[in-house]
PDB file of C-alpha atoms in Angstrom:
ATOM      1  CA  MET A   1      41.797  43.058 -19.468  1.00 40.00           C
ATOM      2  CA  ILE A   2      45.408  43.856 -20.622  1.00 42.00           C
ATOM      3  CA  ALA A   3      44.857  42.126 -24.073  1.00 44.00           C
ATOM      4  CA  SER A   4      41.476  44.054 -24.458  1.00 44.00           C
ATOM      5  CA  ALA A   5      43.113  47.287 -23.672  1.00 42.00           C
ATOM      6  CA  ARG A   6      45.824  46.646 -26.151  1.00 43.00           C
ATOM      7  CA  MET A   7      43.370  45.855 -28.953  1.00 42.00           C
ATOM      8  CA  ILE A   8      41.745  49.359 -28.521  1.00 43.00           C
ATOM      9  CA  SER A   9      43.593  51.816 -30.561  1.00 45.00           C
ATOM     10  CA  THR A  10      43.073  55.258 -31.964  1.00 49.00           C
ATOM     11  CA  PRO A  11      41.279  55.295 -35.251  1.00 55.00           C
ATOM     12  CA  ARG A  12      43.727  55.916 -38.111  1.00 59.00           C
ATOM     13  CA  ALA A  13      43.389  57.363 -41.641  1.00 72.00           C
ATOM     14  CA  PRO A  14      42.454  54.750 -44.348  1.00 79.00           C
ATOM     15  CA  TRP A  15      45.611  55.767 -46.366  1.00 81.00           C
ATOM     16  CA  ARG A  16      47.858  54.804 -43.557  1.00 82.00           C
ATOM     17  CA  ASP A  17      46.277  51.400 -43.197  1.00 78.00           C
ATOM     18  CA  LYS A  18      46.676  50.821 -46.936  1.00 83.00           C
ATOM     19  CA  LEU A  19      50.199  52.151 -46.720  1.00 84.00           C
ATOM     20  CA  ARG A  20      50.870  49.817 -43.721  1.00 82.00           C
ATOM     21  CA  VAL A  21      49.787  46.810 -45.702  1.00 79.00           C
ATOM     22  CA  VAL A  22      51.806  47.581 -48.747  1.00 82.00           C
ATOM     23  CA  ILE A  23      54.969  48.171 -46.632  1.00 82.00           C
ATOM     24  CA  PHE A  24      54.832  45.779 -43.657  1.00 78.00           C
ATOM     25  CA  GLU A  25      52.735  42.817 -45.267  1.00 73.00           C
ATOM     26  CA  ALA A  26      54.289  40.574 -48.175  1.00 66.00           C
ATOM     27  CA  ASP A  27      51.352  38.340 -48.388  1.00 68.00           C
ATOM     28  CA  THR A  28      49.518  40.860 -50.804  1.00 75.00           C
ATOM     29  CA  PRO A  29      50.239  41.832 -54.463  1.00 81.00           C
ATOM     30  CA  ALA A  30      50.949  45.378 -53.547  1.00 82.00           C
ATOM     31  CA  GLY A  31      53.175  44.074 -50.709  1.00 80.00           C
ATOM     32  CA  LYS A  32      55.094  41.681 -52.913  1.00 80.00           C
ATOM     33  CA  ALA A  33      55.703  44.318 -55.478  1.00 85.00           C
ATOM     34  CA  PHE A  34      57.047  46.792 -52.882  1.00 86.00           C
ATOM     35  CA  ASP A  35      59.276  44.151 -51.669  1.00 82.00           C
ATOM     36  CA  VAL A  36      60.589  43.128 -54.883  1.00 84.00           C
ATOM     37  CA  ALA A  37      61.325  46.727 -55.917  1.00 87.00           C
ATOM     38  CA  LEU A  38      63.082  47.409 -52.584  1.00 86.00           C
ATOM     39  CA  LEU A  39      65.116  44.364 -52.964  1.00 84.00           C
ATOM     40  CA  TRP A  40      66.383  45.479 -56.383  1.00 87.00           C
ATOM     41  CA  ALA A  41      67.142  48.902 -54.828  1.00 88.00           C
ATOM     42  CA  ILE A  42      69.136  47.398 -51.970  1.00 87.00           C
ATOM     43  CA  ALA A  43      71.009  45.076 -54.394  1.00 87.00           C
ATOM     44  CA  LEU A  44      71.964  47.933 -56.745  1.00 88.00           C
ATOM     45  CA  SER A  45      72.893  50.377 -54.108  1.00 87.00           C
ATOM     46  CA  VAL A  46      75.250  47.701 -52.544  1.00 86.00           C
ATOM     47  CA  ALA A  47      76.616  47.103 -56.126  1.00 88.00           C
ATOM     48  CA  ALA A  48      77.214  50.837 -56.480  1.00 87.00           C
ATOM     49  CA  VAL A  49      79.385  50.985 -53.507  1.00 83.00           C
ATOM     50  CA  MET A  50      81.365  48.047 -54.373  1.00 85.00           C
ATOM     51  CA  LEU A  51      81.916  49.454 -57.854  1.00 88.00           C
ATOM     52  CA  GLU A  52      82.912  52.729 -56.382  1.00 83.00           C
ATOM     53  CA  SER A  53      85.759  51.044 -54.349  1.00 82.00           C
ATOM     54  CA  VAL A  54      87.370  49.957 -57.753  1.00 86.00           C
ATOM     55  CA  SER A  55      89.833  52.765 -58.659  1.00 86.00           C
ATOM     56  CA  SER A  56      89.529  52.352 -62.461  1.00 90.00           C
ATOM     57  CA  ILE A  57      85.678  52.351 -62.371  1.00 90.00           C
ATOM     58  CA  GLU A  58      85.520  55.191 -59.827  1.00 86.00           C
ATOM     59  CA  LEU A  59      87.911  57.239 -62.129  1.00 90.00           C
ATOM     60  CA  ASP A  60      85.577  56.796 -65.168  1.00 90.00           C
ATOM     61  CA  TYR A  61      82.249  56.609 -63.590  1.00 91.00           C
ATOM     62  CA  GLY A  62      82.632  58.317 -60.334  1.00 87.00           C
ATOM     63  CA  SER A  63      80.209  61.113 -60.781  1.00 90.00           C
ATOM     64  CA  GLU A  64      77.489  58.635 -62.084  1.00 92.00           C
ATOM     65  CA  LEU A  65      77.991  56.326 -59.148  1.00 89.00           C
ATOM     66  CA  ARG A  66      77.847  59.364 -56.666  1.00 88.00           C
ATOM     67  CA  ALA A  67      74.630  60.308 -58.421  1.00 92.00           C
ATOM     68  CA  ALA A  68      73.144  56.965 -58.157  1.00 91.00           C
ATOM     69  CA  GLU A  69      73.952  56.954 -54.501  1.00 87.00           C
ATOM     70  CA  TRP A  70      72.008  60.010 -53.714  1.00 91.00           C
ATOM     71  CA  ILE A  71      69.070  58.589 -55.714  1.00 93.00           C
ATOM     72  CA  PHE A  72      69.188  55.406 -53.655  1.00 91.00           C
ATOM     73  CA  THR A  73      69.586  57.459 -50.375  1.00 89.00           C
ATOM     74  CA  GLY A  74      66.512  59.464 -51.278  1.00 92.00           C
ATOM     75  CA  LEU A  75      64.494  56.344 -52.035  1.00 92.00           C
ATOM     76  CA  PHE A  76      65.446  54.831 -48.791  1.00 91.00           C
ATOM     77  CA  SER A  77      64.960  58.025 -46.836  1.00 92.00           C
ATOM     78  CA  LEU A  78      61.295  57.946 -48.230  1.00 93.00           C
ATOM     79  CA  GLU A  79      60.849  54.523 -47.318  1.00 90.00           C
ATOM     80  CA  TYR A  80      61.950  55.096 -43.632  1.00 92.00           C
ATOM     81  CA  VAL A  81      59.691  58.114 -43.449  1.00 93.00           C
ATOM     82  CA  ALA A  82      56.854  56.046 -44.719  1.00 91.00           C
ATOM     83  CA  ARG A  83      57.457  53.248 -42.335  1.00 90.00           C
ATOM     84  CA  LEU A  84      57.289  55.848 -39.538  1.00 91.00           C
ATOM     85  CA  VAL A  85      54.249  57.394 -40.785  1.00 90.00           C
ATOM     86  CA  CYS A  86      52.183  54.103 -41.179  1.00 87.00           C
ATOM     87  CA  ALA A  87      53.405  52.340 -38.171  1.00 84.00           C
ATOM     88  CA  PRO A  88      50.884  52.466 -35.200  1.00 80.00           C
ATOM     89  CA  HIS A  89      53.789  53.194 -32.904  1.00 83.00           C
ATOM     90  CA  PRO A  90      56.551  55.044 -34.810  1.00 87.00           C
ATOM     91  CA  THR A  91      58.955  55.058 -31.830  1.00 88.00           C
ATOM     92  CA  ARG A  92      58.844  51.330 -31.220  1.00 86.00           C
ATOM     93  CA  TYR A  93      59.646  50.820 -34.861  1.00 86.00           C
ATOM     94  CA  ALA A  94      62.477  53.230 -34.816  1.00 88.00           C
ATOM     95  CA  ARG A  95      63.938  51.281 -31.927  1.00 87.00           C
ATOM     96  CA  SER A  96      63.571  47.928 -33.433  1.00 83.00           C
ATOM     97  CA  LEU A  97      66.311  46.111 -35.140  1.00 77.00           C
ATOM     98  CA  PHE A  98      64.902  46.845 -38.529  1.00 80.00           C
ATOM     99  CA  GLY A  99      64.225  50.342 -37.836  1.00 84.00           C
ATOM    100  CA  LEU A 100      67.956  50.754 -36.638  1.00 85.00           C
ATOM    101  CA  VAL A 101      69.063  49.012 -39.926  1.00 83.00           C
ATOM    102  CA  ASP A 102      66.794  51.213 -42.145  1.00 86.00           C
ATOM    103  CA  LEU A 103      68.207  54.398 -40.435  1.00 87.00           C
ATOM    104  CA  MET A 104      71.716  53.305 -40.821  1.00 84.00           C
ATOM    105  CA  ALA A 105      71.145  52.788 -44.482  1.00 83.00           C
ATOM    106  CA  VAL A 106      70.739  56.554 -45.071  1.00 86.00           C
ATOM    107  CA  ILE A 107      72.641  58.316 -42.341  1.00 85.00           C
ATOM    108  CA  PRO A 108      76.309  57.744 -43.806  1.00 82.00           C
ATOM    109  CA  THR A 109      75.420  59.582 -46.887  1.00 82.00           C
ATOM    110  CA  TYR A 110      74.049  62.594 -45.045  1.00 84.00           C
ATOM    111  CA  LEU A 111      77.047  62.458 -42.632  1.00 80.00           C
ATOM    112  CA  SER A 112      79.423  62.658 -45.528  1.00 76.00           C
ATOM    113  CA  LEU A 113      78.245  66.191 -46.132  1.00 78.00           C
ATOM    114  CA  LEU A 114      79.199  67.350 -42.782  1.00 76.00           C
ATOM    115  CA  VAL A 115      82.979  66.292 -43.088  1.00 67.00           C
ATOM    116  CA  PRO A 116      84.466  69.383 -44.863  1.00 59.00           C
ATOM    117  CA  GLY A 117      87.945  69.701 -46.180  1.00 48.00           C
ATOM    118  CA  SER A 118      90.241  67.567 -48.391  1.00 40.00           C
ATOM    119  CA  GLN A 119      92.164  66.165 -45.326  1.00 42.00           C
ATOM    120  CA  SER A 120      89.086  64.390 -44.251  1.00 43.00           C
ATOM    121  CA  LEU A 121      88.444  62.439 -47.484  1.00 48.00           C
ATOM    122  CA  LEU A 122      89.548  59.309 -45.511  1.00 51.00           C
ATOM    123  CA  VAL A 123      86.832  59.812 -43.065  1.00 54.00           C
ATOM    124  CA  ILE A 124      84.315  60.289 -45.768  1.00 53.00           C
ATOM    125  CA  ARG A 125      85.508  56.982 -47.558  1.00 54.00           C
ATOM    126  CA  THR A 126      85.089  55.324 -44.060  1.00 58.00           C
ATOM    127  CA  LEU A 127      81.375  56.812 -43.792  1.00 59.00           C
ATOM    128  CA  ARG A 128      80.768  55.493 -47.442  1.00 57.00           C
ATOM    129  CA  LEU A 129      82.038  52.073 -46.599  1.00 62.00           C
ATOM    130  CA  ILE A 130      79.241  51.779 -44.030  1.00 65.00           C
ATOM    131  CA  ARG A 131      76.718  52.006 -46.665  1.00 61.00           C
ATOM    132  CA  ILE A 132      77.661  48.368 -47.490  1.00 68.00           C
ATOM    133  CA  PHE A 133      75.681  47.394 -44.519  1.00 70.00           C
ATOM    134  CA  ARG A 134      72.621  48.115 -46.501  1.00 65.00           C
ATOM    135  CA  VAL A 135      72.825  44.475 -47.321  1.00 73.00           C
ATOM    136  CA  PHE A 136      71.212  43.776 -43.888  1.00 74.00           C
ATOM    137  CA  LYS A 137      68.072  45.385 -45.060  1.00 71.00           C
ATOM    138  CA  LEU A 138      67.703  42.085 -47.070  1.00 73.00           C
ATOM    139  CA  ALA A 139      66.622  40.658 -43.757  1.00 68.00           C
ATOM    140  CA  HIS A 140      63.244  42.114 -44.425  1.00 67.00           C
ATOM    141  CA  PHE A 141      62.771  39.485 -47.115  1.00 68.00           C
ATOM    142  CA  LEU A 142      64.211  36.449 -45.338  1.00 64.00           C
ATOM    143  CA  GLY A 143      61.278  34.923 -43.709  1.00 60.00           C
ATOM    144  CA  GLU A 144      63.304  32.153 -42.457  1.00 65.00           C
ATOM    145  CA  ILE A 145      65.582  34.445 -40.488  1.00 67.00           C
ATOM    146  CA  GLU A 146      63.579  34.250 -37.427  1.00 68.00           C
ATOM    147  CA  ILE A 147      63.701  30.484 -37.357  1.00 72.00           C
ATOM    148  CA  LEU A 148      67.377  30.530 -37.771  1.00 74.00           C
ATOM    149  CA  SER A 149      67.864  33.134 -35.079  1.00 75.00           C
ATOM    150  CA  HIS A 150      65.654  31.065 -32.812  1.00 75.00           C
ATOM    151  CA  ALA A 151      67.531  27.863 -33.354  1.00 79.00           C
ATOM    152  CA  LEU A 152      70.912  29.575 -32.724  1.00 80.00           C
ATOM    153  CA  ARG A 153      69.483  31.023 -29.333  1.00 81.00           C
ATOM    154  CA  ALA A 154      68.109  27.452 -28.545  1.00 81.00           C
ATOM    155  CA  SER A 155      71.541  25.785 -29.349  1.00 83.00           C
ATOM    156  CA  ARG A 156      73.545  28.506 -27.676  1.00 86.00           C
ATOM    157  CA  ALA A 157      74.556  26.351 -24.452  1.00 87.00           C
ATOM    158  CA  LYS A 158      75.490  23.414 -26.694  1.00 86.00           C
ATOM    159  CA  LEU A 159      77.632  25.465 -28.851  1.00 86.00           C
ATOM    160  CA  ILE A 160      79.337  27.258 -25.990  1.00 90.00           C
ATOM    161  CA  VAL A 161      80.288  23.651 -24.696  1.00 88.00           C
ATOM    162  CA  PHE A 162      81.461  22.625 -28.127  1.00 88.00           C
ATOM    163  CA  VAL A 163      83.515  25.705 -28.700  1.00 90.00           C
ATOM    164  CA  SER A 164      85.090  25.486 -25.055  1.00 91.00           C
ATOM    165  CA  SER A 165      86.106  21.736 -25.744  1.00 91.00           C
ATOM    166  CA  ILE A 166      87.697  22.985 -29.130  1.00 92.00           C
ATOM    167  CA  ILE A 167      89.618  25.587 -27.265  1.00 93.00           C
ATOM    168  CA  ILE A 168      90.767  23.048 -24.684  1.00 93.00           C
ATOM    169  CA  LEU A 169      91.753  20.569 -27.429  1.00 93.00           C
ATOM    170  CA  VAL A 170      93.717  22.916 -29.425  1.00 93.00           C
ATOM    171  CA  THR A 171      95.674  24.184 -26.560  1.00 94.00           C
ATOM    172  CA  ILE A 172      96.642  20.582 -25.575  1.00 94.00           C
ATOM    173  CA  LEU A 173      97.575  19.723 -29.240  1.00 94.00           C
ATOM    174  CA  GLY A 174      99.481  23.075 -29.731  1.00 93.00           C
ATOM    175  CA  SER A 175     101.378  22.554 -26.508  1.00 94.00           C
ATOM    176  CA  THR A 176     102.195  18.998 -27.516  1.00 94.00           C
ATOM    177  CA  MET A 177     103.573  20.021 -30.905  1.00 94.00           C
ATOM    178  CA  TYR A 178     105.497  22.684 -29.268  1.00 93.00           C
ATOM    179  CA  LEU A 179     107.308  19.972 -27.238  1.00 92.00           C
ATOM    180  CA  LEU A 180     107.713  17.643 -30.180  1.00 93.00           C
ATOM    181  CA  GLU A 181     108.969  20.186 -32.844  1.00 92.00           C
ATOM    182  CA  GLY A 182     110.545  23.352 -30.984  1.00 87.00           C
ATOM    183  CA  GLU A 183     111.772  26.391 -32.410  1.00 87.00           C
ATOM    184  CA  GLU A 184     113.915  24.864 -35.177  1.00 87.00           C
ATOM    185  CA  ALA A 185     110.615  23.878 -37.154  1.00 89.00           C
ATOM    186  CA  GLY A 186     108.970  27.133 -36.440  1.00 90.00           C
ATOM    187  CA  PHE A 187     107.085  26.300 -33.354  1.00 92.00           C
ATOM    188  CA  SER A 188     108.628  29.048 -31.456  1.00 90.00           C
ATOM    189  CA  SER A 189     106.090  29.479 -28.733  1.00 92.00           C
ATOM    190  CA  ILE A 190     102.962  27.681 -27.342  1.00 92.00           C
ATOM    191  CA  PRO A 191     100.650  30.449 -28.637  1.00 93.00           C
ATOM    192  CA  ARG A 192     102.209  29.994 -32.245  1.00 93.00           C
ATOM    193  CA  SER A 193     101.720  26.294 -32.018  1.00 94.00           C
ATOM    194  CA  ILE A 194      98.169  26.779 -30.885  1.00 94.00           C
ATOM    195  CA  TYR A 195      97.617  28.857 -33.957  1.00 94.00           C
ATOM    196  CA  TRP A 196      99.059  26.029 -36.185  1.00 94.00           C
ATOM    197  CA  ALA A 197      96.694  23.702 -34.289  1.00 94.00           C
ATOM    198  CA  ILE A 198      93.623  25.889 -35.172  1.00 94.00           C
ATOM    199  CA  VAL A 199      94.521  26.314 -38.695  1.00 93.00           C
ATOM    200  CA  THR A 200      95.175  22.581 -39.129  1.00 93.00           C
ATOM    201  CA  MET A 201      91.977  21.474 -37.367  1.00 91.00           C
ATOM    202  CA  THR A 202      89.884  23.731 -39.402  1.00 88.00           C
ATOM    203  CA  THR A 203      91.446  22.249 -42.546  1.00 84.00           C
ATOM    204  CA  VAL A 204      92.616  25.584 -43.659  1.00 88.00           C
ATOM    205  CA  GLY A 205      96.394  24.626 -43.792  1.00 84.00           C
ATOM    206  CA  TYR A 206      98.155  27.766 -44.483  1.00 89.00           C
ATOM    207  CA  GLY A 207     101.595  25.849 -44.597  1.00 85.00           C
ATOM    208  CA  ASP A 208     103.590  28.813 -42.986  1.00 89.00           C
ATOM    209  CA  ILE A 209     104.478  26.347 -40.229  1.00 89.00           C
ATOM    210  CA  THR A 210     104.920  22.523 -40.777  1.00 91.00           C
ATOM    211  CA  PRO A 211     106.178  19.719 -38.628  1.00 93.00           C
ATOM    212  CA  GLN A 212     109.445  18.168 -39.535  1.00 92.00           C
ATOM    213  CA  THR A 213     109.784  15.177 -37.321  1.00 93.00           C
ATOM    214  CA  ILE A 214     108.036  12.013 -37.673  1.00 94.00           C
ATOM    215  CA  SER A 215     106.096  12.214 -34.324  1.00 94.00           C
ATOM    216  CA  GLY A 216     105.324  15.737 -35.102  1.00 93.00           C
ATOM    217  CA  GLN A 217     103.792  14.686 -38.658  1.00 94.00           C
ATOM    218  CA  MET A 218     101.941  11.778 -37.005  1.00 95.00           C
ATOM    219  CA  LEU A 219     100.243  14.451 -34.564  1.00 94.00           C
ATOM    220  CA  ALA A 220      99.447  16.595 -37.529  1.00 94.00           C
ATOM    221  CA  ALA A 221      97.761  13.669 -39.166  1.00 94.00           C
ATOM    222  CA  ILE A 222      95.762  13.018 -36.100  1.00 94.00           C
ATOM    223  CA  VAL A 223      94.568  16.763 -35.726  1.00 93.00           C
ATOM    224  CA  MET A 224      93.642  16.705 -39.469  1.00 93.00           C
ATOM    225  CA  ILE A 225      91.483  13.690 -38.960  1.00 93.00           C
ATOM    226  CA  ILE A 226      89.972  15.174 -35.830  1.00 91.00           C
ATOM    227  CA  GLY A 227      89.306  18.324 -37.741  1.00 90.00           C
ATOM    228  CA  TYR A 228      87.132  16.417 -40.379  1.00 88.00           C
ATOM    229  CA  ALA A 229      85.423  14.399 -37.515  1.00 85.00           C
ATOM    230  CA  ILE A 230      84.165  17.686 -35.740  1.00 86.00           C
ATOM    231  CA  ILE A 231      83.029  19.717 -38.661  1.00 82.00           C
ATOM    232  CA  ALA A 232      79.662  17.945 -38.505  1.00 79.00           C
ATOM    233  CA  VAL A 233      78.916  18.614 -34.653  1.00 83.00           C
ATOM    234  CA  PRO A 234      77.886  22.228 -34.789  1.00 82.00           C
ATOM    235  CA  THR A 235      76.017  21.638 -37.976  1.00 80.00           C
ATOM    236  CA  GLY A 236      74.106  18.828 -36.644  1.00 82.00           C
ATOM    237  CA  ILE A 237      73.282  20.927 -33.272  1.00 81.00           C
ATOM    238  CA  VAL A 238      71.926  23.837 -35.292  1.00 78.00           C
ATOM    239  CA  THR A 239      70.169  21.793 -37.886  1.00 80.00           C
ATOM    240  CA  ALA A 240      68.383  19.822 -35.270  1.00 80.00           C
ATOM    241  CA  GLU A 241      67.134  23.272 -33.687  1.00 77.00           C
ATOM    242  CA  ILE A 242      66.280  24.624 -37.031  1.00 75.00           C
ATOM    243  CA  ILE A 243      63.907  21.546 -37.612  1.00 76.00           C
ATOM    244  CA  GLU A 244      62.407  21.900 -34.395  1.00 74.00           C
ATOM    245  CA  SER A 245      61.819  25.642 -34.620  1.00 67.00           C
ATOM    246  CA  ALA A 246      60.400  25.262 -38.277  1.00 65.00           C
ATOM    247  CA  ARG A 247      57.778  22.659 -36.740  1.00 66.00           C
ATOM    248  CA  ALA A 248      56.971  24.791 -33.743  1.00 62.00           C
ATOM    249  CA  ARG A 249      56.717  28.296 -35.640  1.00 57.00           C
ATOM    250  CA  PRO A 250      55.084  28.271 -39.046  1.00 52.00           C
ATOM    251  CA  ASN A 251      56.453  31.261 -40.865  1.00 50.00           C
ATOM    252  CA  THR A 252      54.683  34.055 -42.541  1.00 57.00           C
ATOM    253  CA  THR A 253      55.267  37.766 -43.125  1.00 58.00           C
ATOM    254  CA  ARG A 254      52.683  38.915 -40.705  1.00 63.00           C
ATOM    255  CA  VAL A 255      53.743  41.592 -38.521  1.00 69.00           C
ATOM    256  CA  CYS A 256      52.654  42.648 -35.023  1.00 72.00           C
ATOM    257  CA  MET A 257      52.305  46.505 -35.158  1.00 67.00           C
ATOM    258  CA  GLU A 258      52.637  46.577 -31.317  1.00 68.00           C
ATOM    259  CA  CYS A 259      56.120  45.016 -30.902  1.00 71.00           C
ATOM    260  CA  MET A 260      57.206  44.558 -34.652  1.00 65.00           C
ATOM    261  CA  SER A 261      57.474  40.679 -34.074  1.00 65.00           C
ATOM    262  CA  GLU A 262      57.292  38.953 -37.364  1.00 64.00           C
ATOM    263  CA  GLY A 263      56.640  35.412 -38.507  1.00 60.00           C
ATOM    264  CA  HIS A 264      53.170  34.677 -37.136  1.00 60.00           C
ATOM    265  CA  GLY A 265      50.737  31.924 -38.459  1.00 61.00           C
ATOM    266  CA  ALA A 266      48.390  32.517 -41.104  1.00 60.00           C
ATOM    267  CA  SER A 267      45.670  31.920 -38.696  1.00 63.00           C
ATOM    268  CA  ALA A 268      46.927  33.652 -35.708  1.00 69.00           C
ATOM    269  CA  ARG A 269      44.788  36.240 -33.944  1.00 70.00           C
ATOM    270  CA  TYR A 270      47.123  37.439 -31.361  1.00 75.00           C
ATOM    271  CA  CYS A 271      50.873  38.036 -31.226  1.00 77.00           C
ATOM    272  CA  ARG A 272      52.797  35.327 -29.641  1.00 66.00           C
ATOM    273  CA  ASP A 273      55.192  37.586 -28.003  1.00 69.00           C
ATOM    274  CA  CYS A 274      53.150  40.527 -26.571  1.00 76.00           C
ATOM    275  CA  GLY A 275      49.653  39.251 -26.838  1.00 70.00           C
ATOM    276  CA  ALA A 276      48.112  42.175 -28.940  1.00 72.00           C
ATOM    277  CA  GLY A 277      45.634  41.606 -31.702  1.00 73.00           C
ATOM    278  CA  LEU A 278      47.034  40.902 -35.052  1.00 70.00           C
ATOM    279  CA  GLU A 279      45.334  42.666 -38.086  1.00 65.00           C
ATOM    280  CA  ASN A 280      44.265  40.960 -41.224  1.00 63.00           C
ATOM    281  CA  PRO A 281      46.112  42.261 -44.146  1.00 55.00           C
ATOM    282  CA  ASN A 282      43.345  41.318 -46.470  1.00 56.00           C
ATOM    283  CA  SER A 283      40.679  43.227 -44.692  1.00 54.00           C
TER     284      SER A 283
END
């Protein structure tokens, strides 16, 4: 009864359905063209923000970059409004992850108009910096992002145990190095020695602190070997879950217009998350 009730919806205008297919479905020629155009707009807008942070470029092309920013803001604003118009449940889309990302892609530019006065230029620059997060809009085009997120959630407990073990290990190693070297070699405290253990185990090796005694150097060698040995552990955990998720959840761009869940199978008739009926983009 609940599933049948969910499938009953108010008739919508044909143009809204056509617009929905273009915007939310990438398995059609029009949808693919829309996604490609949007992808270029996102990439160019992020590039414009990056170039604006370069003093020499901003000095010569500042006005052009600001004009380009307003053009991109207008395009993304139209896209956001179009998504609200064609979505059967605009409020659900607005509260979804992608809806919030789309909104945050346009808000900073408009907010910069509400910050008057030259003394607030730093605030305006901060708001402009937020525009770089438009890169998250690229998640619309990464079909595998759902498989990756599912794999990370599935391996969360194992990763927590792994990270906890590493924290215990670097605490023991750092404390041991503090006892072996002492303040004369730069290991002035246990926290600083733990910092050295973390840097060494992750194979970063800044070199700002180095052991001077033979025993300390032997311990450092052991820490380096341990670092190489444990690199593969989290990779293996997540990779195994990714393979399992990819087998269990075939990936497409089909979107449930009830809960905005993506990645349903090509032959699926109902949403795996909320049970609502899925619409055929080719109909």
